[in-house]
Short mmCIF file of C-alpha atoms and ligand atoms in Angstrom, two decimals:
data_model
loop_
_atom_site.label_atom_id
_atom_site.label_comp_id
_atom_site.label_asym_id
_atom_site.label_seq_id
_atom_site.Cartn_x
_atom_site.Cartn_y
_atom_site.Cartn_z
CA UNK A 12 32.01 -39.54 79.02
CA UNK A 13 28.57 -40.44 80.36
CA UNK A 14 29.98 -41.03 83.84
CA UNK A 15 31.70 -37.67 83.80
CA UNK A 16 28.54 -35.98 82.66
CA UNK A 17 26.29 -37.41 85.33
CA UNK A 18 28.79 -36.49 88.04
CA UNK A 19 28.80 -32.92 86.81
CA UNK A 20 25.05 -32.79 86.44
CA UNK A 21 24.20 -33.99 89.92
CA UNK A 22 26.90 -32.07 91.77
CA UNK A 23 26.66 -28.72 90.10
CA UNK A 24 23.84 -27.17 92.07
CA UNK A 25 24.39 -29.09 95.28
CA UNK A 26 26.01 -27.17 98.16
CA UNK A 27 29.48 -28.31 99.24
CA UNK A 28 29.50 -30.97 101.96
CA UNK A 29 29.80 -29.52 105.42
CA UNK A 30 33.39 -29.54 106.64
CA UNK A 31 34.68 -29.35 103.04
CA UNK A 32 37.68 -27.02 102.87
CA UNK A 33 37.31 -24.43 100.11
CA UNK A 34 40.78 -24.84 98.64
CA UNK A 35 42.18 -26.50 95.54
CA UNK A 36 43.99 -29.51 96.89
CA UNK A 37 45.96 -30.67 93.87
CA UNK A 38 49.36 -29.43 92.75
CA UNK A 39 48.43 -27.11 89.96
CA UNK A 40 50.61 -25.96 87.07
CA UNK A 41 49.50 -22.74 85.41
CA UNK A 42 50.33 -22.30 81.70
CA UNK A 43 49.87 -19.18 79.62
CA UNK A 44 50.83 -20.13 76.03
CA UNK A 45 51.62 -17.34 73.58
CA UNK A 46 50.40 -19.01 70.40
CA UNK A 47 47.37 -20.99 69.29
CA UNK A 48 49.60 -23.93 68.39
CA UNK A 49 51.31 -23.91 71.79
CA UNK A 50 47.90 -23.92 73.51
CA UNK A 51 46.73 -26.92 71.50
CA UNK A 52 50.06 -28.71 72.09
CA UNK A 53 49.63 -28.28 75.83
CA UNK A 54 46.01 -29.41 75.74
CA UNK A 55 47.01 -32.45 73.72
CA UNK A 56 50.08 -33.38 75.82
CA UNK A 57 48.15 -33.26 79.10
CA UNK A 58 44.80 -34.30 77.63
CA UNK A 59 43.75 -36.45 80.59
CA UNK A 60 44.61 -33.84 83.18
CA UNK A 61 44.14 -30.28 81.94
CA UNK A 62 41.45 -27.59 81.80
CA UNK A 63 41.15 -24.31 79.93
CA UNK A 64 40.69 -21.32 82.18
CA UNK A 65 38.25 -18.66 81.01
CA UNK A 66 37.10 -16.34 83.78
CA UNK A 67 37.09 -19.31 86.15
CA UNK A 68 33.60 -18.60 87.51
CA UNK A 69 32.50 -22.18 86.88
CA UNK A 70 35.84 -23.95 86.90
CA UNK A 71 37.47 -22.64 90.06
CA UNK A 72 34.49 -23.13 92.41
CA UNK A 73 34.15 -26.65 91.03
CA UNK A 74 37.81 -27.32 91.78
CA UNK A 75 37.58 -25.98 95.31
CA UNK A 76 34.55 -28.23 95.86
CA UNK A 77 36.44 -31.28 94.52
CA UNK A 78 33.92 -31.63 91.70
CA UNK A 79 36.70 -31.30 89.16
CA UNK A 80 40.38 -32.08 89.52
CA UNK A 81 43.20 -31.38 87.07
CA UNK A 82 46.93 -30.79 87.46
CA UNK A 83 47.27 -28.28 84.61
CA UNK A 84 45.40 -25.09 83.86
CA UNK A 85 45.84 -23.35 80.52
CA UNK A 86 45.00 -19.67 80.42
CA UNK A 87 44.27 -18.37 76.90
CA UNK A 88 44.69 -14.74 77.92
CA UNK A 89 47.73 -14.12 75.70
CA UNK A 90 46.05 -15.35 72.50
CA UNK A 91 43.97 -12.28 71.66
CA UNK A 92 40.64 -14.05 72.03
CA UNK A 93 38.98 -11.12 73.75
CA UNK A 94 38.09 -9.04 70.70
CA UNK A 95 35.02 -8.39 68.58
CA UNK A 96 35.37 -8.02 64.83
CA UNK A 97 32.49 -6.57 62.80
CA UNK A 98 32.75 -6.66 59.02
CA UNK A 99 30.60 -7.00 55.92
CA UNK A 100 30.81 -10.77 56.44
CA UNK A 101 29.23 -10.67 59.87
CA UNK A 102 30.40 -10.60 63.46
CA UNK A 103 33.21 -12.59 65.04
CA UNK A 104 33.43 -12.70 68.83
CA UNK A 105 36.45 -14.09 70.66
CA UNK A 106 35.68 -16.85 73.13
CA UNK A 107 37.23 -14.83 75.97
CA UNK A 108 34.88 -11.87 75.51
CA UNK A 109 33.10 -11.21 78.79
CA UNK A 110 29.49 -10.22 79.41
CA UNK A 111 30.72 -6.79 80.43
CA UNK A 112 32.64 -6.34 77.18
CA UNK A 113 29.46 -7.17 75.27
CA UNK A 114 27.53 -4.58 77.26
CA UNK A 115 30.15 -1.89 76.65
CA UNK A 116 30.54 -2.56 72.92
CA UNK A 117 28.20 -0.06 71.26
CA UNK A 118 28.45 -1.40 67.72
CA UNK A 119 27.95 -4.99 68.84
CA UNK A 120 24.91 -4.17 70.94
CA UNK A 121 23.45 -2.19 68.05
CA UNK A 122 23.89 -5.04 65.57
CA UNK A 123 23.09 -7.89 67.97
CA UNK A 124 20.99 -6.42 70.79
CA UNK A 125 20.16 -9.96 71.89
CA UNK A 126 23.68 -10.49 73.22
CA UNK A 127 23.46 -7.39 75.39
CA UNK A 128 19.97 -8.36 76.52
CA UNK A 129 21.24 -11.77 77.63
CA UNK A 130 24.48 -10.47 79.16
CA UNK A 131 22.60 -7.88 81.16
CA UNK A 132 20.35 -10.57 82.63
CA UNK A 133 23.17 -12.83 83.84
CA UNK A 134 23.00 -12.85 87.62
CA UNK A 135 25.96 -12.83 89.97
CA UNK A 136 26.44 -9.09 89.67
CA UNK A 137 29.35 -7.13 88.34
CA UNK A 138 31.93 -9.72 89.40
CA UNK A 139 30.48 -12.43 87.17
CA UNK A 140 29.78 -10.05 84.28
CA UNK A 141 33.34 -8.70 84.48
CA UNK A 142 35.13 -12.03 84.26
CA UNK A 143 32.61 -14.61 83.03
CA UNK A 144 33.25 -15.27 79.34
CA UNK A 145 30.85 -16.26 76.59
CA UNK A 146 33.21 -19.10 75.70
CA UNK A 147 33.25 -20.40 79.27
CA UNK A 148 29.48 -20.44 79.37
CA UNK A 149 29.29 -22.25 76.03
CA UNK A 150 31.99 -24.81 76.89
CA UNK A 151 30.46 -25.64 80.25
CA UNK A 152 27.28 -26.50 78.29
CA UNK A 153 25.00 -26.31 81.29
CA UNK A 154 21.42 -26.74 80.06
CA UNK A 155 20.10 -23.87 82.22
CA UNK A 156 22.70 -21.28 81.18
CA UNK A 157 21.57 -18.33 79.11
CA UNK A 158 24.28 -18.26 76.47
CA UNK A 159 23.95 -21.70 74.82
CA UNK A 160 20.35 -21.06 73.74
CA UNK A 161 21.13 -17.49 72.66
CA UNK A 162 24.10 -18.60 70.54
CA UNK A 163 22.04 -21.32 68.87
CA UNK A 164 19.21 -18.80 68.41
CA UNK A 165 21.65 -16.53 66.55
CA UNK A 166 22.67 -19.44 64.30
CA UNK A 167 26.26 -18.89 65.31
CA UNK A 168 29.15 -21.05 64.18
CA UNK A 169 31.89 -22.03 66.61
CA UNK A 170 35.55 -21.81 65.55
CA UNK A 171 37.61 -24.43 67.27
CA UNK A 172 41.40 -24.68 67.33
CA UNK A 173 43.16 -27.99 67.78
CA UNK A 174 46.42 -29.81 67.05
CA UNK A 175 45.76 -29.80 63.30
CA UNK A 176 44.51 -26.21 63.06
CA UNK A 177 41.01 -24.76 62.82
CA UNK A 178 37.66 -26.41 62.29
CA UNK A 179 34.14 -24.99 62.50
CA UNK A 180 31.00 -26.48 63.92
CA UNK A 181 27.47 -25.20 63.90
CA UNK A 182 26.27 -24.14 67.35
CA UNK A 183 23.57 -26.83 67.23
CA UNK A 184 26.30 -29.48 66.90
CA UNK A 185 28.57 -27.97 69.55
CA UNK A 186 26.18 -28.80 72.40
CA UNK A 187 26.10 -32.58 72.34
CA UNK A 188 24.41 -33.26 75.71
CA UNK A 189 24.17 -31.75 79.19
CA UNK A 190 27.60 -30.51 80.29
CA UNK A 191 29.24 -32.06 77.22
CA UNK A 192 30.46 -30.23 74.13
CA UNK A 193 31.97 -31.20 70.80
CA UNK A 194 35.58 -30.32 71.71
CA UNK A 195 38.08 -33.13 71.16
CA UNK A 196 41.34 -33.59 73.10
CA UNK A 197 43.78 -30.80 72.26
CA UNK A 198 41.02 -28.43 71.16
CA UNK A 199 39.73 -25.17 72.57
CA UNK A 200 37.01 -22.76 71.56
CA UNK A 201 38.54 -19.87 69.63
CA UNK A 202 35.57 -17.69 68.64
CA UNK A 203 31.95 -17.47 67.53
CA UNK A 204 31.00 -16.32 64.04
CA UNK A 205 27.57 -14.86 63.43
CA UNK A 206 27.29 -14.50 59.69
CA UNK A 207 23.59 -13.71 59.27
CA UNK A 208 22.22 -10.89 61.36
CA UNK A 209 18.59 -11.33 62.40
CA UNK A 210 16.16 -8.53 61.57
CA UNK A 211 14.83 -8.54 65.13
CA UNK A 212 15.18 -10.62 68.29
CA UNK A 213 13.48 -11.09 71.64
CA UNK A 214 14.45 -12.96 74.79
CA UNK A 215 12.71 -14.21 77.87
CA UNK A 216 13.74 -16.44 80.73
CA UNK A 217 11.73 -17.98 83.51
CA UNK A 218 13.41 -18.47 86.86
CA UNK A 219 12.40 -18.94 90.49
CA UNK A 220 13.79 -15.65 91.77
CA UNK A 221 15.84 -12.69 90.56
CA UNK A 222 19.15 -14.35 91.45
CA UNK A 223 18.43 -17.93 90.46
CA UNK A 224 19.39 -19.95 87.40
CA UNK A 225 17.01 -20.02 84.45
CA UNK A 226 14.44 -22.81 84.33
CA UNK A 227 13.61 -22.11 80.70
CA UNK A 228 14.91 -19.56 78.23
CA UNK A 229 13.50 -18.56 74.86
CA UNK A 230 15.20 -16.65 72.08
CA UNK A 231 13.01 -15.36 69.26
CA UNK A 232 14.66 -14.40 65.98
CA UNK A 233 13.20 -12.98 62.80
CA UNK A 234 15.31 -13.62 59.69
CA UNK A 235 15.33 -12.30 56.19
CA UNK A 236 12.38 -13.75 54.30
CA UNK A 237 10.20 -13.43 57.43
CA UNK A 238 11.27 -16.78 58.87
CA UNK A 239 10.61 -16.80 62.60
CA UNK A 240 12.48 -19.10 64.96
CA UNK A 241 12.26 -19.80 68.66
CA UNK A 242 15.21 -21.41 70.42
CA UNK A 243 14.53 -22.93 73.80
CA UNK A 244 17.22 -23.30 76.44
CA UNK A 245 17.05 -25.12 79.76
CA UNK A 246 14.19 -27.41 78.79
CA UNK A 247 16.28 -30.20 77.27
CA UNK A 248 19.92 -31.17 77.63
CA UNK A 249 20.78 -29.01 74.64
CA UNK A 250 19.09 -25.99 73.03
CA UNK A 251 16.18 -26.67 70.66
CA UNK A 252 15.52 -24.45 67.63
CA UNK A 253 12.00 -24.42 66.19
CA UNK A 254 10.64 -22.85 63.01
CA UNK A 255 7.43 -21.09 64.09
CA UNK A 256 6.88 -19.00 60.96
CA UNK A 257 3.55 -20.60 60.10
CA UNK A 258 2.13 -20.77 63.62
CA UNK A 259 3.33 -17.53 65.20
CA UNK A 260 -0.12 -15.89 64.87
CA UNK A 261 -2.08 -18.90 66.09
CA UNK A 262 -1.64 -19.22 69.86
CA UNK A 263 -2.76 -22.83 70.17
CA UNK A 264 -0.71 -24.08 67.24
CA UNK A 265 2.25 -22.04 68.48
CA UNK A 266 2.07 -23.65 71.94
CA UNK A 267 1.64 -27.08 70.36
CA UNK A 268 4.71 -26.58 68.15
CA UNK A 269 6.80 -25.61 71.17
CA UNK A 270 5.53 -28.58 73.16
CA UNK A 271 6.15 -31.02 70.31
CA UNK A 272 9.76 -29.90 69.99
CA UNK A 273 10.54 -30.92 73.58
CA UNK A 274 11.17 -34.62 73.28
CA UNK A 275 13.23 -35.26 76.42
CA UNK A 276 12.69 -32.59 79.07
CA UNK A 277 15.63 -31.79 81.33
CA UNK A 278 15.36 -32.56 85.05
CA UNK A 279 17.57 -31.16 87.78
CA UNK A 280 17.27 -30.03 91.39
CA UNK A 281 15.78 -26.71 90.30
CA UNK A 282 12.81 -28.09 88.39
CA UNK A 283 11.48 -31.35 86.99
CA UNK A 284 11.23 -31.79 83.25
CA UNK A 285 7.44 -31.72 83.39
CA UNK A 286 7.54 -28.19 84.83
CA UNK A 287 10.08 -27.01 82.26
CA UNK A 288 7.88 -28.38 79.51
CA UNK A 289 4.87 -26.59 80.96
CA UNK A 290 6.53 -23.15 81.10
CA UNK A 291 8.37 -23.38 77.76
CA UNK A 292 5.48 -22.08 75.64
CA UNK A 293 4.99 -19.12 77.99
CA UNK A 294 8.68 -18.21 77.72
CA UNK A 295 8.50 -18.55 73.94
CA UNK A 296 5.38 -16.39 73.74
CA UNK A 297 7.00 -13.62 75.75
CA UNK A 298 10.18 -13.72 73.69
CA UNK A 299 8.04 -13.40 70.57
CA UNK A 300 6.12 -10.46 72.06
CA UNK A 301 9.39 -8.70 72.82
CA UNK A 302 10.56 -9.27 69.25
CA UNK A 303 7.31 -7.82 67.92
CA UNK A 304 7.60 -4.73 70.09
CA UNK A 305 11.02 -4.15 68.55
CA UNK A 306 9.72 -4.57 65.02
CA UNK A 307 6.75 -2.24 65.57
C1 FAD B 26 27.02 -16.13 91.12
C2 FAD B 26 26.89 -16.59 89.69
C3 FAD B 26 25.73 -16.31 88.99
C4 FAD B 26 25.60 -16.73 87.66
N1 FAD B 26 24.44 -16.46 87.00
C5 FAD B 26 24.28 -16.90 85.73
C6 FAD B 26 23.08 -16.65 85.00
O1 FAD B 26 22.15 -16.00 85.46
N2 FAD B 26 22.99 -17.14 83.74
C7 FAD B 26 24.01 -17.85 83.16
O2 FAD B 26 23.87 -18.27 82.03
N3 FAD B 26 25.15 -18.08 83.82
C8 FAD B 26 25.30 -17.63 85.08
N4 FAD B 26 26.47 -17.87 85.74
C9 FAD B 26 27.49 -18.63 85.09
C10 FAD B 26 28.37 -17.73 84.26
O3 FAD B 26 27.71 -17.39 83.11
C11 FAD B 26 29.48 -18.51 83.85
O4 FAD B 26 30.08 -18.76 85.08
C12 FAD B 26 30.50 -17.86 82.95
O5 FAD B 26 30.01 -17.33 81.77
C13 FAD B 26 31.45 -18.95 82.59
O6 FAD B 26 32.52 -18.34 81.98
P1 FAD B 26 33.96 -18.45 82.60
O7 FAD B 26 34.83 -17.75 81.63
O8 FAD B 26 34.03 -18.02 84.00
O9 FAD B 26 34.16 -20.03 82.51
P2 FAD B 26 35.24 -20.93 83.23
O10 FAD B 26 34.77 -21.23 84.60
O11 FAD B 26 36.60 -20.38 83.08
O12 FAD B 26 35.12 -22.23 82.31
C14 FAD B 26 33.96 -23.02 82.28
C15 FAD B 26 34.29 -24.33 81.54
O13 FAD B 26 34.58 -24.07 80.18
C16 FAD B 26 35.92 -24.44 79.87
N5 FAD B 26 36.42 -23.37 78.99
C17 FAD B 26 36.39 -22.04 79.24
N6 FAD B 26 36.81 -21.36 78.17
C18 FAD B 26 37.12 -22.28 77.22
C19 FAD B 26 37.61 -22.19 75.89
N7 FAD B 26 37.86 -21.01 75.29
N8 FAD B 26 37.82 -23.35 75.21
C20 FAD B 26 37.58 -24.55 75.79
N9 FAD B 26 37.10 -24.69 77.04
C21 FAD B 26 36.88 -23.57 77.74
C22 FAD B 26 36.64 -24.57 81.19
O14 FAD B 26 37.71 -25.49 81.13
C23 FAD B 26 35.52 -25.04 82.09
O15 FAD B 26 35.33 -26.43 81.94
C24 FAD B 26 26.64 -17.45 87.05
C25 FAD B 26 27.82 -17.72 87.75
C26 FAD B 26 27.95 -17.29 89.05
C27 FAD B 26 29.23 -17.59 89.77
#
């Protein structure tokens, strides 16, 4: 697992070698199962050599660059995972819901404006927003992606389907390390459940330029009982959630709490860990300011 992770981590942002042909060079079998059980059966049977296809915006470029190679692709399109269900119990979002679907779903954006805020800020233009899925972003578990931190910031729970049926994991446990998630062989991400709705949220990300990947993201969430949380993304391998209720009005203590929560800063070609650590408090402060503007 560690070897696979480091290969992913170092290759992801590196341009393809010159002379590399941009084609998938393995014989590929495409599967579109029509039941959850059939999908898990396929994933289990070919567990060494299969990948789930979401929108393919991470997976397919990686395959054409020879950074990932499988013989089987399983498309979950026929499983009805592209819906949003809002009820008295909370919100359930299918793993195949795209950024664009979030943006066009009025009730969802009213209840969870954070998701629209984050989806709107995903770069790559309409193409990526049209086909990139929330589940694909979560499963890829890239430290600098927007969605992992936002989903942890919303205290979401992930519904996973596998050979023995469903299980649930908390979002904080789903992201186990950079580019690694909690899915076991035969499992796929079914949906996200957000059972508690925050009173207000704010979001801020720091990046080098309009089109670049985030260096640090911060999600601010105010919960019933006035508990205030900041969730940082991009600064460590996995998102970090911090209770800032007692320090939110004290700038120095607030910055110190953010700094103390970053125990192992994340390094990649975009920024060293020391830089990410340095900008984290600024991102958090701006996310908190946005939240406060919404409350006022
Ligand atoms: C030009 C460009 C700009 C981008 N800008 C940003 C940005 O600003 N911020 C940001 O956060 N992201 C950005 N992205 C990344 C984008 O968010 C992701 O590419 C997208 O959300 C991934 O979703 P997908 O459905 O395409 O994933 P896929 O590529 O289909 O899948 C990604 C990984 O997850 C696995 N997977 C997918 N769905 C499931 C599932 N249901 N169960 C189990 N495993 C699954 C796949 O096997 C694969 O390993 C950008 C991408 C591009 C190409």
